[in-house]
Every structure is written in structure tokens, then in C-alpha cells.
Coordinates of C-alpha atoms and ligand atoms in Angstrom, one line a residue:
M1 CA 0.2 -0.1 -0.1
R2 CA 1.4 3.3 -0.9
K3 CA 2.1 5.8 2.0
I4 CA 2.4 9.2 0.4
L5 CA 3.8 12.2 1.9
V6 CA 3.3 15.5 -0.2
T7 CA 5.5 18.6 0.2
G8 CA 3.9 22.1 -0.4
A9 CA 0.6 20.3 0.2
L10 CA -1.1 23.9 0.9
G11 CA -0.1 25.2 -2.4
Q12 CA -1.9 25.3 -5.7
I13 CA -1.6 21.6 -6.9
G14 CA -1.2 20.1 -3.5
S15 CA -4.4 21.5 -1.8
E16 CA -6.5 19.8 -4.9
L17 CA -4.1 16.6 -5.0
M18 CA -4.5 15.9 -1.1
V19 CA -8.2 15.6 -2.1
K20 CA -7.9 12.8 -4.8
L21 CA -4.9 11.2 -2.9
R22 CA -7.0 10.4 0.2
E23 CA -10.0 9.4 -2.0
I24 CA -8.0 6.7 -3.7
Y25 CA -5.4 5.6 -1.4
G26 CA -7.1 6.2 2.1
V27 CA -6.9 9.3 4.5
N28 CA -4.4 7.9 6.5
N29 CA -2.1 7.3 3.7
A30 CA -1.9 10.5 2.2
V31 CA 0.1 12.8 4.6
A32 CA 0.1 16.7 3.9
S33 CA 2.8 18.8 4.8
N34 CA 3.9 22.4 4.4
R35 CA 6.1 24.8 5.7
R36 CA 3.6 27.0 7.5
I37 CA -0.2 26.8 7.9
K38 CA -2.1 28.8 5.4
E39 CA -5.4 30.3 6.0
G40 CA -8.3 28.6 4.1
H41 CA -7.0 25.0 4.3
E42 CA -8.5 24.2 7.8
A43 CA -10.3 21.2 6.1
L44 CA -7.1 19.7 4.4
I45 CA -5.4 20.0 7.6
E46 CA -8.1 18.7 10.0
N47 CA -9.3 15.8 7.7
G48 CA -5.9 13.8 7.8
P49 CA -2.6 13.8 8.8
F50 CA -0.5 17.0 8.2
E51 CA 2.9 18.0 9.5
I52 CA 4.6 21.4 9.3
V53 CA 7.9 20.5 7.5
N54 CA 10.4 22.6 5.8
I55 CA 11.8 20.4 2.8
N56 CA 15.2 22.4 3.6
N57 CA 15.4 20.6 6.9
L58 CA 16.7 17.0 6.2
K59 CA 16.2 15.9 9.9
Q60 CA 12.5 17.1 10.0
M61 CA 11.8 15.4 6.5
A62 CA 13.4 12.0 7.8
D63 CA 11.3 12.0 11.1
V64 CA 8.1 12.4 9.0
V65 CA 9.1 9.8 6.5
D66 CA 9.7 7.5 9.7
K67 CA 7.0 8.4 11.8
Y68 CA 4.5 7.5 8.7
N69 CA 6.4 4.7 7.0
I70 CA 6.6 6.8 3.8
N71 CA 7.3 5.0 0.7
T72 CA 6.3 7.8 -1.9
I73 CA 7.2 11.6 -1.9
I74 CA 5.5 14.1 -4.2
N75 CA 7.7 16.9 -4.0
L76 CA 5.5 20.0 -4.7
A77 CA 7.2 22.5 -2.7
A78 CA 8.8 25.2 -5.0
I79 CA 9.0 28.9 -5.9
L80 CA 7.7 29.8 -9.1
S81 CA 9.1 31.7 -12.2
A82 CA 8.3 35.4 -11.8
K83 CA 8.8 35.3 -7.8
G84 CA 12.2 33.2 -8.7
E85 CA 13.3 36.3 -10.7
N86 CA 12.6 38.4 -7.5
D87 CA 14.2 36.2 -5.3
P88 CA 16.9 33.8 -6.9
A89 CA 18.5 32.7 -3.8
S90 CA 15.4 31.3 -2.4
C91 CA 14.5 29.8 -5.6
W92 CA 17.6 28.0 -5.7
D93 CA 17.6 26.6 -2.1
I94 CA 14.0 25.7 -2.0
N95 CA 13.9 23.9 -5.6
M96 CA 17.5 22.6 -5.4
N97 CA 18.5 22.0 -1.8
G98 CA 15.1 20.8 -1.2
L99 CA 14.8 18.7 -4.2
Y100 CA 18.4 17.1 -2.8
N101 CA 16.9 16.4 0.5
V102 CA 14.1 14.6 -0.9
L103 CA 16.2 12.6 -3.5
E104 CA 18.8 11.6 -0.6
L105 CA 15.9 10.5 1.6
G106 CA 14.8 8.5 -1.6
R107 CA 18.3 6.8 -1.9
E108 CA 18.3 5.9 2.0
K109 CA 14.9 4.8 2.4
R110 CA 14.1 3.6 -1.2
L111 CA 11.2 5.9 -1.7
Q112 CA 9.4 6.6 -5.0
I113 CA 9.6 10.4 -5.8
F114 CA 7.5 12.5 -8.0
T115 CA 8.7 15.9 -8.9
P116 CA 7.1 18.3 -11.2
S117 CA 9.3 20.2 -13.9
S118 CA 7.6 22.8 -16.1
I119 CA 7.6 24.7 -19.7
A120 CA 10.3 26.8 -17.7
A121 CA 12.8 24.2 -18.4
F122 CA 12.8 25.2 -22.3
G123 CA 14.3 28.6 -23.2
P124 CA 14.5 30.9 -26.4
S125 CA 17.0 28.5 -28.3
T126 CA 14.3 25.8 -27.8
P127 CA 12.4 25.0 -31.1
P128 CA 9.0 26.9 -29.6
D129 CA 6.3 25.2 -31.6
N130 CA 5.6 21.4 -31.0
T131 CA 8.7 21.3 -28.7
P132 CA 10.0 17.9 -28.8
Q133 CA 10.5 15.6 -25.6
D134 CA 14.0 15.8 -26.3
T135 CA 15.4 19.2 -27.4
I136 CA 17.7 22.0 -26.5
Q137 CA 17.2 23.2 -22.7
R138 CA 18.9 26.6 -22.2
P139 CA 16.2 28.5 -20.1
N140 CA 17.3 32.0 -18.9
T141 CA 15.3 32.3 -15.4
M142 CA 16.3 30.9 -12.1
Y143 CA 13.2 28.8 -11.9
G144 CA 14.1 27.4 -15.3
V145 CA 17.8 26.6 -14.4
T146 CA 16.3 24.9 -11.3
K147 CA 14.0 22.7 -13.3
V148 CA 16.3 21.5 -15.7
A149 CA 19.0 20.9 -12.9
G150 CA 15.9 19.1 -11.1
E151 CA 15.3 16.9 -14.1
L152 CA 18.8 16.0 -14.6
L153 CA 19.6 15.4 -10.8
C154 CA 16.3 13.1 -10.7
D155 CA 17.6 10.9 -13.7
Y156 CA 21.0 10.9 -11.9
Y157 CA 19.4 9.2 -8.7
Y158 CA 17.5 7.0 -11.2
K159 CA 20.4 5.9 -13.0
K160 CA 23.2 6.0 -10.3
F161 CA 21.3 4.7 -7.2
D162 CA 17.9 3.1 -8.8
V163 CA 15.6 5.5 -7.1
D164 CA 12.2 5.4 -8.6
T165 CA 12.2 9.2 -9.8
R166 CA 9.3 10.3 -12.1
G167 CA 8.2 13.7 -13.4
V168 CA 6.1 15.8 -15.6
R169 CA 6.9 19.4 -17.4
F170 CA 3.6 20.9 -16.2
P171 CA 2.5 24.1 -18.3
G172 CA 0.4 26.7 -16.7
L173 CA -2.3 25.4 -14.3
I174 CA -5.7 26.6 -14.1
S175 CA -7.9 26.0 -11.1
Y176 CA -10.6 27.4 -9.0
E177 CA -9.8 26.1 -5.7
T178 CA -6.4 27.8 -4.5
L179 CA -4.8 30.7 -6.2
P180 CA -1.1 30.1 -7.9
G181 CA 1.5 32.2 -6.7
G182 CA 4.5 33.9 -8.2
G183 CA 3.9 32.4 -11.7
T184 CA 4.3 33.5 -15.3
T185 CA 0.8 31.9 -16.1
D186 CA -1.5 33.1 -13.6
Y187 CA -3.0 35.3 -15.7
A188 CA -4.9 32.6 -17.1
V189 CA -6.7 32.1 -13.4
H190 CA -7.0 35.7 -12.6
I191 CA -8.9 36.2 -15.8
Y192 CA -11.5 34.0 -14.6
Y193 CA -12.0 35.8 -11.3
E194 CA -12.1 39.1 -12.8
A195 CA -14.7 38.4 -15.7
L196 CA -16.9 37.2 -12.6
K197 CA -16.4 40.0 -10.3
H198 CA -16.0 43.0 -12.6
K199 CA -16.6 41.7 -16.2
K200 CA -13.1 42.8 -17.3
Y201 CA -9.4 41.9 -16.7
T202 CA -6.1 43.5 -17.4
S203 CA -3.6 41.4 -18.7
F204 CA 0.0 41.3 -17.7
I205 CA 0.7 39.1 -20.5
D206 CA 0.7 40.7 -24.0
K207 CA -1.8 39.6 -26.9
G208 CA -0.5 36.9 -29.2
T209 CA 1.5 35.3 -26.5
Q210 CA 1.0 31.7 -26.9
M211 CA 1.5 29.2 -23.9
D212 CA 0.5 25.7 -23.0
M213 CA -2.2 25.5 -20.1
M214 CA -3.8 22.9 -18.6
Y215 CA -6.9 22.5 -16.1
M216 CA -6.2 21.1 -12.7
P217 CA -8.2 17.8 -12.9
D218 CA -5.8 16.6 -15.7
A219 CA -2.8 17.7 -13.8
L220 CA -4.0 15.6 -10.9
D221 CA -4.7 12.6 -13.1
A222 CA -1.3 13.2 -15.1
I223 CA 0.6 12.9 -11.2
V224 CA -1.2 9.7 -10.4
S225 CA -1.2 7.9 -13.7
L226 CA 2.5 8.6 -14.1
M227 CA 3.1 7.6 -10.6
E228 CA 1.2 4.1 -10.9
A229 CA 2.6 3.6 -14.6
D230 CA 4.4 0.4 -15.7
P231 CA 8.2 1.3 -14.8
A232 CA 9.3 -1.4 -17.8
K233 CA 7.1 1.0 -20.3
L234 CA 9.1 4.0 -19.5
K235 CA 11.7 5.1 -21.6
H236 CA 12.1 8.5 -20.2
R237 CA 11.5 9.7 -16.3
N238 CA 12.3 13.1 -16.0
A239 CA 10.4 14.9 -17.1
F240 CA 7.5 14.3 -19.6
N241 CA 6.2 16.8 -21.9
V242 CA 2.5 17.2 -20.9
T243 CA 0.0 19.7 -22.4
A244 CA -4.0 20.0 -22.7
M245 CA -4.1 23.2 -24.8
S246 CA -2.0 26.1 -26.0
F247 CA -3.9 29.6 -26.2
E248 CA -3.1 33.4 -26.2
P249 CA -4.7 35.9 -24.0
E250 CA -7.5 36.7 -26.9
E251 CA -8.0 33.3 -27.2
I252 CA -9.1 32.8 -23.2
A253 CA -11.1 35.9 -23.3
A254 CA -13.1 34.9 -26.3
S255 CA -14.3 31.5 -24.7
I256 CA -15.1 33.5 -21.5
K257 CA -17.4 36.1 -23.6
E258 CA -19.4 32.7 -25.0
H259 CA -20.6 32.8 -20.9
I260 CA -20.1 36.6 -20.1
P261 CA -20.6 38.7 -23.4
E262 CA -19.8 41.9 -21.8
F263 CA -16.7 40.8 -20.9
K264 CA -13.6 42.9 -21.8
L265 CA -9.9 42.4 -21.9
D266 CA -7.1 45.1 -22.1
Y267 CA -3.3 45.1 -21.4
D268 CA -0.9 46.6 -19.0
V269 CA 2.2 44.3 -19.9
D270 CA 4.7 43.6 -17.2
S271 CA 7.9 43.2 -19.0
G272 CA 9.6 40.9 -16.4
R273 CA 6.8 38.4 -17.0
Q274 CA 6.5 39.1 -20.4
A275 CA 10.1 38.5 -21.1
I276 CA 9.6 35.0 -19.0
A277 CA 6.7 33.9 -21.3
D278 CA 8.6 34.8 -24.7
S279 CA 11.0 32.5 -23.6
W280 CA 8.9 29.5 -22.9
P281 CA 7.5 27.5 -25.7
N282 CA 4.3 28.2 -27.7
S283 CA 3.0 24.5 -27.7
L284 CA 4.6 21.2 -26.7
D285 CA 4.6 18.0 -28.1
D286 CA 3.7 15.3 -25.3
S287 CA 3.7 12.0 -27.5
A288 CA 6.1 10.4 -25.1
A289 CA 3.8 10.8 -22.4
R290 CA 0.8 9.6 -24.4
E291 CA 3.1 6.4 -25.7
E292 CA 4.8 5.6 -22.7
W293 CA 2.1 6.0 -20.1
G294 CA -1.2 6.7 -21.6
W295 CA -1.6 10.6 -21.0
N296 CA -4.8 11.6 -22.4
P297 CA -6.1 15.2 -21.2
K298 CA -10.1 15.6 -21.0
Y299 CA -10.4 19.3 -20.7
N300 CA -9.8 21.6 -23.8
L301 CA -10.3 25.6 -23.6
E302 CA -14.0 25.5 -23.8
A303 CA -14.8 22.7 -21.5
M304 CA -12.4 24.1 -19.0
T305 CA -13.8 27.7 -19.2
K306 CA -17.1 26.4 -18.6
D307 CA -16.3 24.2 -15.5
M308 CA -14.3 26.9 -14.2
L309 CA -17.0 29.8 -14.5
E310 CA -19.4 27.3 -13.0
K311 CA -17.3 26.3 -10.0
L312 CA -16.0 29.9 -9.3
R313 CA -19.7 31.3 -9.3
I314 CA -20.4 29.1 -6.4
K315 CA -17.4 29.7 -4.7
L316 CA -17.5 33.6 -5.1
N317 CA -21.1 33.3 -4.6
I318 CA -22.0 35.4 -7.8
E319 CA -25.2 34.9 -9.5
D320 CA -25.4 33.9 -13.2
Ligands
LIG401 C1 5.0 29.6 -13.7 O1 4.2 30.4 -14.3 O2 5.9 29.8 -13.4 C2 4.4 28.1 -13.4 C3 5.1 27.1 -14.6 C4 4.7 27.0 -16.0 O3 5.7 26.5 -14.3 N1 2.9 28.2 -13.6

């Protein structure tokens, strides 16, 4: 039976992944951890095991692994792209030194480890359209540097120490439960909140900027499917390209207008985040994930927009 520890469990992915893991594997087999308590997550903290853990503290991590007989770590603690440019030292410390601790525990205690990489692992010299699984990776952000280095480190632990490491390169993730923090693709989440609250949104990402995106239920499926995949079928490990859609701000706005015809989009471009977005691919080729472990996302832009607006209306208590 799996005994899973999730780091960064109160973040955008973790807060929804915990619910899914507790449903699949049982409440007591999915331990949530975060470096601090965050408001709004009382249910997650009270409904099952929860520990305050700083992934930079190896002893604290090891104690929790021992306490719950953990055999799987899903390592979601990370600093994202825009925040990473403002604080590169913390970005390196959490994303790399934290990952190193997780991998060392994996080696010592024979754990399976999942670590998300990102489209940020690519850079301006990467082929931007239909970006291949195996291609040039020369990112120009600290977050991207930690993601490429993290992919290599995870592959190293697999090859050298036979640690069962797996990962995907997530695109921008869109969800209604917990807001993302400090990312470049966050505009694609904020736009839905503002569309419902004010029927307008000012985008910090410019017209025409195409990026890969995915709705959270597909991202959660990707994590579970890859963790459960038959290792004999995996030619790659860290990390698989995965995508569900690729759009620019005008296209997400058009899909929102189908439901809120008065919705207006304008722009106040943030040069820092725009430069990051410009360095990332327009669209990924995720055929390796499809072939090796059956990746098959369910939500396109239209289906995601419909569901996001329905769920957010309830959450924000906004009438149709
Ligand atoms: C970010 O924008 O930094 C993240 C990512 C694509 O990794 N959402």
C-alpha cells in the first residue's frame, strides 16, 4: 500500500491533489505537509495527517518519513518563475537544495519520488512550436535553471542509485480552489475571477503570447497516472512533456465571452513576466507521455472555461 508524503501540500496543486490522494489511497495513507499553516486550508489540515515540514530541513523530513512509514514523496514545494526572478537565492534553495534532500531520502529509504518540472525548463533557443520531448534546454530564468537541473538530478538518482524518480513538465495550471502564487501563467487564472467579479481583466501578458495550459483535474490525473505507470514502459522519466491546450490571452477571453458577453480584456504588460513568457514554448509535443503511460487530457479550453466559471460562481457566490 502506498504511504504518500506531499510537500507544499497547501499550494495550488497540493491542496487539490491531497483530496484526490486521500480518496484513492485512504485518508491515513496521504500525509500533507507544508512549511507553514495557510488560512483557508482548515479542512485539509483537520481531515487527515498534516505536518509542518521545511524541505530544507533533512532531519525534519526524515522524521516525518519514519513516523508514517512513507514510501512515496510527491515534492510540490517550489518557488515559481516570476517570484524566482525577484528572489533567485530562495528559488535555488527551495527548488534545488530541497529537492536534493528529498532525493537523498529516496536513496536512503528506497522511496518513489515525483517532482514536477515545467515548461520553464525550456528557453529562447528551444524550438517553440510542437516542442519535442528531447530538445535544447537553455532557460534564462532561475526557476528554469532549477527545473532543468532538477530533471537531471532526478535522472541521476534513478540511474546511479535506482531511485524510482518520475516527473512531468507542467504547463500553466488553471484551477478554482487555490490561487497560484508567483507564476507567469497566473494571468490565465486571474482572468476568470475578474471576469466574474468585474466583467473585465487587465492582462500582464501581452496579446499574441501563446503558452501551454492545463486544467487542474488533468494535472492531478497526470501525477497519479505517471506514479502508477508500469516502469518497464517508461523510456523517459524526468520529465515528460504534458499539455492539454495552448492559447494566447485573446483566445481565453473569447471563450469567456461565450458565457459573459460583456467581458472586456485590455493589457498592461509586465515586462518581467512578458520576457519569461516569450522565452517559453508556444506548444509542446506530448507524444512520449501519451505513448509511454497513456496521457490523455480531458479538458480543452471550452470545457475548462465552462467548468471554471460554474465552480467559481459558487465559490464567489456570484449569480448567473
Ligand atoms: C509559472 O508560471 O511559473 C508556472 C509554470 C509554468 O511552471 N505556472
